[in-house]
Short mmCIF file of C-alpha atoms in Angstrom, two decimals:
data_model
loop_
_atom_site.label_atom_id
_atom_site.label_comp_id
_atom_site.label_asym_id
_atom_site.label_seq_id
_atom_site.Cartn_x
_atom_site.Cartn_y
_atom_site.Cartn_z
CA UNK A 28 187.32 29.74 15.37
CA UNK A 29 185.41 30.93 18.33
CA UNK A 30 187.65 32.84 20.40
CA UNK A 31 184.97 34.65 22.44
CA UNK A 32 181.11 35.53 22.14
CA UNK A 33 178.57 37.74 23.84
CA UNK A 34 175.30 36.54 24.77
CA UNK A 35 172.21 38.73 25.82
CA UNK A 36 169.99 37.24 28.82
CA UNK A 37 167.13 39.44 27.99
CA UNK A 38 168.26 41.95 30.77
CA UNK A 39 171.47 42.20 32.66
CA UNK A 40 174.19 41.23 32.88
CA UNK A 41 175.89 40.58 29.34
CA UNK A 42 177.91 36.87 29.33
CA UNK A 43 181.32 36.83 27.58
CA UNK A 44 182.94 33.37 27.04
CA UNK A 45 186.59 33.50 26.26
CA UNK A 46 187.44 30.07 24.64
CA UNK A 47 188.42 28.93 21.23
CA UNK A 48 187.80 25.01 22.16
CA UNK A 49 184.10 24.10 22.22
CA UNK A 50 184.70 21.30 24.72
CA UNK A 51 185.69 24.10 27.00
CA UNK A 52 182.89 26.52 26.39
CA UNK A 53 180.74 23.37 28.11
CA UNK A 54 182.92 23.93 31.45
CA UNK A 55 182.65 27.62 31.07
CA UNK A 56 178.86 27.51 30.74
CA UNK A 57 178.96 25.32 33.80
CA UNK A 58 181.00 27.77 35.68
CA UNK A 59 178.33 30.44 34.51
CA UNK A 60 175.75 28.28 36.09
CA UNK A 61 177.18 28.36 39.50
CA UNK A 62 177.71 32.26 39.29
CA UNK A 63 173.89 32.64 38.76
CA UNK A 64 173.21 30.30 41.11
CA UNK A 65 174.26 33.11 43.72
CA UNK A 66 174.17 36.34 41.29
CA UNK A 67 173.54 38.69 44.13
CA UNK A 68 176.33 37.47 46.27
CA UNK A 69 178.91 37.57 43.65
CA UNK A 70 177.54 41.14 42.60
CA UNK A 71 177.90 42.18 46.61
CA UNK A 72 181.80 40.66 46.90
CA UNK A 73 182.45 42.63 43.80
CA UNK A 74 181.08 45.86 44.70
CA UNK A 75 182.58 45.70 48.29
CA UNK A 76 185.97 44.91 46.55
CA UNK A 77 185.97 47.97 44.49
CA UNK A 78 184.97 49.83 47.68
CA UNK A 79 187.57 48.56 49.87
CA UNK A 80 190.05 49.00 46.84
CA UNK A 81 189.80 52.77 46.54
CA UNK A 82 189.01 53.71 49.98
CA UNK A 83 191.35 55.39 52.31
CA UNK A 84 190.41 53.48 55.08
CA UNK A 85 188.11 50.64 56.32
CA UNK A 86 184.86 51.19 54.23
CA UNK A 87 181.57 51.99 56.65
CA UNK A 88 178.88 49.70 55.90
CA UNK A 89 176.86 52.64 54.66
CA UNK A 90 179.48 53.09 51.93
CA UNK A 91 179.37 49.51 51.04
CA UNK A 92 175.74 49.42 50.89
CA UNK A 93 175.10 52.54 48.67
CA UNK A 94 177.89 51.14 46.23
CA UNK A 95 175.95 47.66 45.98
CA UNK A 96 173.06 49.89 44.75
CA UNK A 97 174.92 52.30 42.58
CA UNK A 98 177.45 49.87 40.98
CA UNK A 99 175.25 47.68 38.78
CA UNK A 100 176.29 44.20 37.25
CA UNK A 101 177.44 44.86 33.50
CA UNK A 102 178.88 42.03 32.13
CA UNK A 103 180.18 38.64 33.20
CA UNK A 104 183.30 37.01 31.61
CA UNK A 105 184.31 33.57 32.12
CA UNK A 106 187.85 32.26 31.28
CA UNK A 107 189.30 29.05 30.66
CA UNK A 108 190.44 27.94 34.28
CA UNK A 109 187.11 29.33 35.79
CA UNK A 110 188.18 32.84 36.41
CA UNK A 111 185.30 35.21 36.48
CA UNK A 112 185.55 39.10 35.54
CA UNK A 113 182.53 41.19 36.64
CA UNK A 114 182.16 44.82 34.72
CA UNK A 115 180.23 47.01 36.95
CA UNK A 116 178.75 50.31 35.58
CA UNK A 117 177.99 53.47 37.99
CA UNK A 118 174.26 53.91 37.47
CA UNK A 119 174.56 57.53 39.01
CA UNK A 120 177.94 59.02 37.64
CA UNK A 121 179.43 59.85 41.40
CA UNK A 122 181.78 57.20 41.90
CA UNK A 123 183.54 57.01 38.43
CA UNK A 124 184.06 59.25 35.46
CA UNK A 125 182.26 58.70 32.18
CA UNK A 126 183.38 56.23 30.01
CA UNK A 127 185.16 54.37 32.91
CA UNK A 128 184.02 51.21 34.74
CA UNK A 129 185.34 48.92 37.69
CA UNK A 130 186.14 45.16 36.99
CA UNK A 131 186.61 42.53 39.63
CA UNK A 132 188.47 39.23 38.68
CA UNK A 133 187.51 36.24 40.85
CA UNK A 134 189.92 33.16 40.52
CA UNK A 135 188.59 29.65 40.20
CA UNK A 136 187.90 29.37 43.68
CA UNK A 137 186.16 32.33 43.79
CA UNK A 138 188.69 35.09 45.62
CA UNK A 139 189.24 38.59 44.36
CA UNK A 140 192.69 38.82 42.58
CA UNK A 141 192.32 42.22 41.08
CA UNK A 142 190.20 45.38 41.16
CA UNK A 143 190.49 47.48 38.04
CA UNK A 144 189.16 50.81 36.30
CA UNK A 145 188.53 50.00 32.80
CA UNK A 146 187.83 52.54 29.83
#
């Protein structure tokens, strides 16, 4: 039974489908296609969400731009129902301790529902 699998695209990011149902996997692949139609937009919304979550006040535009450059999209997880989780990598090591990375969860409508730090 397929629970999940990783797919390398020949570059960034890695793809992860979470399902045990082959028919559902087809829907998840469709969700990935919608994501990749605007990958840079999703990435920017995720990096902005990370900055907003960990800032003490409203982030400055320069902070958002810096995070968009430094936080690289590493993995895209697609869950049944259409939720996406974007895992980001701190490419410069100034934002997160080694071995930790931010993850941003979007619901099926594209709204941020959680920002976490994972290890």
